[in-house]
Coordinates of C-alpha atoms in Angstrom, one line a residue:
M1 CA 0.0 0.0 0.0
G2 CA 1.2 3.5 -0.9
L3 CA 0.1 6.6 0.9
A4 CA 0.0 10.1 -0.6
L5 CA -0.4 13.1 1.8
G6 CA -1.3 16.4 0.2
G7 CA -0.6 20.1 1.1
G8 CA -3.0 22.4 2.9
G9 CA -1.4 24.0 6.0
V10 CA -3.2 23.3 9.2
R11 CA -5.7 21.2 7.4
G12 CA -2.9 18.7 7.0
M13 CA -3.5 17.8 10.7
A14 CA -6.2 15.5 9.2
H15 CA -3.3 13.3 7.8
I16 CA -2.6 12.3 11.4
L17 CA -6.1 10.8 11.8
V18 CA -5.4 8.7 8.6
L19 CA -2.2 7.5 10.1
E20 CA -3.9 6.6 13.4
L21 CA -6.5 4.5 11.5
L22 CA -3.8 2.7 9.5
D23 CA -2.0 1.9 12.8
E24 CA -5.2 0.7 14.3
V25 CA -5.9 -1.8 11.4
K26 CA -2.3 -2.7 11.1
L27 CA -2.1 -1.6 7.4
K28 CA 1.4 -0.2 6.9
P29 CA 2.5 1.8 3.9
V30 CA 5.5 0.5 1.9
V31 CA 6.0 4.0 0.5
I32 CA 4.8 7.5 1.3
A33 CA 4.7 10.5 -1.0
G34 CA 4.1 14.0 0.4
T35 CA 3.7 17.6 -0.6
S36 CA 4.2 20.6 1.8
I37 CA 2.5 19.7 5.1
G38 CA 2.1 16.2 3.8
A39 CA 5.8 16.0 3.4
I40 CA 6.2 17.1 7.0
I41 CA 3.7 14.7 8.5
G42 CA 4.9 12.0 6.1
S43 CA 8.5 12.4 7.3
L44 CA 7.5 11.9 10.9
Y45 CA 5.6 8.7 10.1
A46 CA 8.3 7.4 7.8
S47 CA 10.8 7.8 10.6
G48 CA 8.9 5.3 12.7
M49 CA 6.7 7.6 14.8
P50 CA 3.2 6.2 15.3
G51 CA 0.2 8.3 14.4
K52 CA -0.8 8.7 18.0
D53 CA 2.6 10.1 18.9
I54 CA 2.5 12.6 16.1
R55 CA -0.9 13.7 17.3
E56 CA 0.5 14.1 20.8
L57 CA 3.4 16.1 19.5
V58 CA 1.0 18.5 17.6
S59 CA -1.5 18.8 20.4
R60 CA 1.2 19.4 23.0
H61 CA 2.5 22.4 21.1
F62 CA -0.6 23.9 19.5
R63 CA -3.3 23.3 22.1
K64 CA -1.7 26.0 24.3
S65 CA -1.6 28.6 21.6
G66 CA -4.4 30.6 23.2
E67 CA -7.1 32.5 21.4
P68 CA -7.0 32.6 17.6
L69 CA -4.9 35.4 16.3
R70 CA -6.4 38.2 14.1
D71 CA -4.7 37.6 10.9
V72 CA -2.7 35.0 9.0
I73 CA 0.7 36.6 9.5
R74 CA 0.3 36.6 13.3
K75 CA -1.0 33.0 13.1
L76 CA 2.1 32.1 11.2
A77 CA 4.2 33.6 14.1
A78 CA 2.2 31.4 16.5
L79 CA 3.3 28.4 14.5
L80 CA 6.9 29.5 14.6
R81 CA 6.7 29.8 18.4
W82 CA 6.5 26.0 18.5
I83 CA 10.3 26.1 18.3
G84 CA 11.0 29.2 20.3
P85 CA 10.9 33.0 19.8
P86 CA 10.3 33.8 16.1
K87 CA 13.5 34.5 14.2
A88 CA 11.9 34.8 10.8
R89 CA 13.8 36.8 8.2
L90 CA 12.7 38.2 4.9
G91 CA 14.8 37.3 1.9
R92 CA 14.9 38.1 -1.8
G93 CA 12.1 35.6 -2.3
G94 CA 9.8 37.8 -0.1
G95 CA 9.0 35.1 2.4
L96 CA 9.9 33.9 5.9
S97 CA 12.6 31.4 6.6
S98 CA 11.5 28.0 7.7
D99 CA 14.9 26.8 9.0
R100 CA 14.2 26.9 12.7
F101 CA 10.7 25.3 12.4
L102 CA 12.1 22.4 10.4
G103 CA 15.2 22.1 12.5
H104 CA 12.9 21.3 15.4
L105 CA 11.0 18.9 13.2
L106 CA 14.1 16.9 12.4
E107 CA 14.7 16.5 16.2
A108 CA 11.5 14.5 16.2
V109 CA 12.3 12.6 13.1
C110 CA 15.7 11.7 14.6
T111 CA 17.4 11.3 11.2
E112 CA 18.9 13.7 8.6
R113 CA 18.7 11.6 5.5
F114 CA 16.0 9.8 3.4
E115 CA 18.0 6.6 3.5
D116 CA 17.7 6.4 7.3
L117 CA 13.9 6.4 7.3
E118 CA 12.0 3.2 8.1
I119 CA 9.5 3.7 5.2
P120 CA 10.7 5.1 1.8
L121 CA 9.6 8.7 1.4
L122 CA 9.1 10.9 -1.7
V123 CA 9.0 14.6 -1.2
V124 CA 7.6 16.8 -4.0
A125 CA 8.7 20.4 -4.7
A126 CA 8.4 22.6 -7.8
D127 CA 11.2 24.2 -9.9
F128 CA 10.1 27.8 -10.1
W129 CA 11.9 28.7 -13.3
A130 CA 11.5 25.4 -15.2
A131 CA 7.9 24.9 -14.0
K132 CA 8.6 21.2 -13.4
E133 CA 8.2 18.8 -10.5
V134 CA 11.2 17.9 -8.5
V135 CA 10.9 14.7 -6.5
F136 CA 13.3 14.0 -3.7
E137 CA 13.8 10.4 -2.3
S138 CA 17.5 10.4 -1.3
G139 CA 20.0 12.6 0.4
K140 CA 19.3 15.2 3.1
L141 CA 15.7 15.6 4.3
L142 CA 15.8 19.2 5.5
P143 CA 16.4 20.9 2.1
A144 CA 13.8 18.7 0.5
I145 CA 11.1 19.5 3.0
R146 CA 12.0 23.2 3.1
S147 CA 11.5 23.2 -0.7
S148 CA 8.2 21.3 -0.6
M149 CA 6.7 23.7 1.9
A150 CA 7.9 27.0 0.4
V151 CA 4.5 28.5 -0.2
P152 CA 4.9 31.5 -2.5
G153 CA 4.6 34.8 -0.7
V154 CA 4.9 33.1 2.8
F155 CA 8.1 31.0 2.9
A156 CA 11.1 32.1 1.0
P157 CA 12.0 29.9 -2.1
V158 CA 14.9 27.5 -1.6
T159 CA 17.9 27.5 -3.9
L160 CA 19.3 23.9 -4.3
D161 CA 21.6 22.4 -6.9
G162 CA 21.2 25.4 -9.1
R163 CA 17.4 25.4 -9.0
V164 CA 15.0 27.8 -7.3
L165 CA 12.4 25.6 -5.6
V166 CA 8.9 26.4 -4.2
D167 CA 5.9 24.5 -2.7
G168 CA 5.2 21.3 -4.6
G169 CA 1.5 22.0 -4.4
L170 CA 1.9 24.3 -7.3
L171 CA 2.2 21.3 -9.6
N172 CA 1.2 18.2 -7.6
P173 CA -0.9 18.9 -4.5
V174 CA -1.5 15.2 -3.8
P175 CA 1.3 13.1 -5.4
Y176 CA -0.3 9.7 -5.5
D177 CA 0.7 9.3 -9.2
H178 CA 4.3 8.6 -8.0
L179 CA 3.1 5.5 -6.1
R180 CA 1.4 3.5 -8.8
E181 CA 4.4 1.5 -9.9
R182 CA 5.5 0.9 -6.4
C183 CA 2.5 -0.7 -4.7
D184 CA -0.8 -2.5 -5.4
L185 CA -3.0 0.0 -3.5
T186 CA -2.8 3.8 -3.5
I187 CA -4.5 6.0 -0.9
A188 CA -4.6 9.7 -1.6
V189 CA -5.4 12.2 1.1
D190 CA -6.6 15.6 -0.2
V191 CA -6.6 18.5 2.4
C192 CA -7.0 21.3 0.0
S193 CA -9.5 24.0 1.2
S194 CA -13.2 23.2 1.1
R195 CA -13.8 26.9 0.3
I196 CA -16.3 27.4 3.1
S197 CA -17.0 30.8 4.5
D198 CA -19.7 32.0 6.9
D199 CA -19.9 35.6 5.7
Q200 CA -18.4 35.6 2.2
A201 CA -16.3 38.7 3.2
L202 CA -13.7 40.2 1.0
P203 CA -10.3 38.6 1.8
N204 CA -7.2 40.6 2.7
V205 CA -4.1 40.5 0.5
L206 CA -2.5 37.4 2.1
E207 CA -5.9 35.6 2.3
A208 CA -6.4 36.3 -1.4
L209 CA -3.0 35.0 -2.3
L210 CA -3.4 31.8 -0.3
G211 CA -7.0 31.4 -1.4
A212 CA -5.9 31.6 -5.1
F213 CA -3.2 29.0 -4.3
D214 CA -6.0 26.7 -2.9
I215 CA -8.2 27.3 -6.0
M216 CA -5.3 26.4 -8.3
Q217 CA -4.5 23.2 -6.4
T218 CA -8.1 22.1 -6.3
A219 CA -8.6 22.6 -10.0
A220 CA -5.3 20.8 -11.0
L221 CA -6.2 17.9 -8.7
K222 CA -9.7 17.6 -10.1
V223 CA -8.3 17.1 -13.6
K224 CA -5.7 14.6 -12.5
I225 CA -8.3 12.5 -10.6
G226 CA -10.6 12.6 -13.5
L227 CA -7.9 11.1 -15.7
H228 CA -6.2 8.7 -13.3
P229 CA -7.9 8.3 -9.9
P230 CA -6.2 6.7 -6.9
D231 CA -7.6 3.5 -5.6
I232 CA -8.9 5.2 -2.5
Y233 CA -9.5 9.0 -2.3
V234 CA -9.9 10.7 1.1
R235 CA -11.0 14.4 1.2
P236 CA -11.8 15.7 4.7
Q237 CA -14.3 18.6 4.6
V238 CA -12.4 21.2 6.7
G239 CA -13.7 24.7 6.4
N240 CA -13.5 28.1 8.0
I241 CA -10.0 27.5 9.3
P242 CA -7.2 29.7 7.8
I243 CA -4.3 27.8 6.4
F244 CA -1.8 28.8 9.1
D245 CA -4.2 28.9 12.2
F246 CA -2.4 26.0 13.9
A247 CA -4.1 27.0 17.2
R248 CA -7.2 25.3 15.8
A249 CA -5.7 21.9 15.1
E250 CA -8.3 20.2 17.3
E251 CA -11.1 21.7 15.2
V252 CA -9.5 20.1 12.1
F253 CA -9.5 16.7 13.9
E254 CA -13.2 17.1 14.7
Q255 CA -14.2 18.2 11.1
A256 CA -12.1 15.5 9.5
Q257 CA -13.6 12.6 11.5
P258 CA -16.5 11.8 9.1
A259 CA -13.9 11.3 6.2
I260 CA -11.9 9.0 8.5
E261 CA -15.0 6.8 9.1
D262 CA -15.5 6.7 5.3
L263 CA -11.9 5.6 4.9
R264 CA -12.4 2.9 7.4
R265 CA -15.2 1.5 5.3
Q266 CA -13.1 1.8 2.1
I267 CA -10.1 0.0 3.4
R268 CA -12.0 -2.9 5.1
P269 CA -11.6 -5.3 2.1
W270 CA -7.9 -4.5 2.0
V271 CA -7.4 -5.2 5.7
R272 CA -9.0 -8.6 5.2
A273 CA -6.7 -9.4 2.3
P274 CA -3.7 -11.8 3.2
R275 CA -1.2 -9.1 2.4
L276 CA -0.5 -6.1 0.2
V277 CA 2.4 -6.9 -2.1
H278 CA 5.1 -4.3 -2.6
S279 CA 5.9 -4.4 -6.3
G280 CA 8.6 -1.6 -6.5

């Protein structure tokens, strides 16, 4: 079984519920592919951390964040407080540096290289100038994950091996297509925005930028699924939570629960199968 975890900011906390369910039914991926927040959660799981431990890690740090902040920029600062006082810096790319956040992440992962992970991991980024996907599956983890989560206008692009890299969601928001030749079952988890709003208010500049990013990802994924769908498609309906409002992770868990119960029904026949063969 191969697992693809998509991008979507705080909505990616729903990935943790998927991992908890897989642990519960003892269905272990032979390969994981991730984009942006999916790459982050995927790296934790691929390192050997069970879903319940990842949930505890997230809840311990974000449940204490206090009242929701008033705008996305301050909510991003709350995310960065996970690893201490914010030391974000603006660079030529016009975004914040993710170094300290991911440095703390790798302490939890307890490895620096893809080769040391317990489960093979693919991390998807986008080459800004060539407009092509870049898929990492070997070498150092940190640069790959930094590249995959470099949301334009929020996190600074990453320069690596002569390329300028940005968030993989620009080209492949849920990279299940990279798993087909490696396993006999593909599960794709889509946490793109559900585009739900109570008041239909005009967005501010950053909300408009991130909202446009969501719309683009959703449209691209719809076309891909129409042509070559995954075996199992999971789309938690998470709305009214800004992309970087990590103080509301528990709300994501609550809203995503119906999709997890649907996934439980979909994987039941596979759980009963003798085994899932790794063909890669």
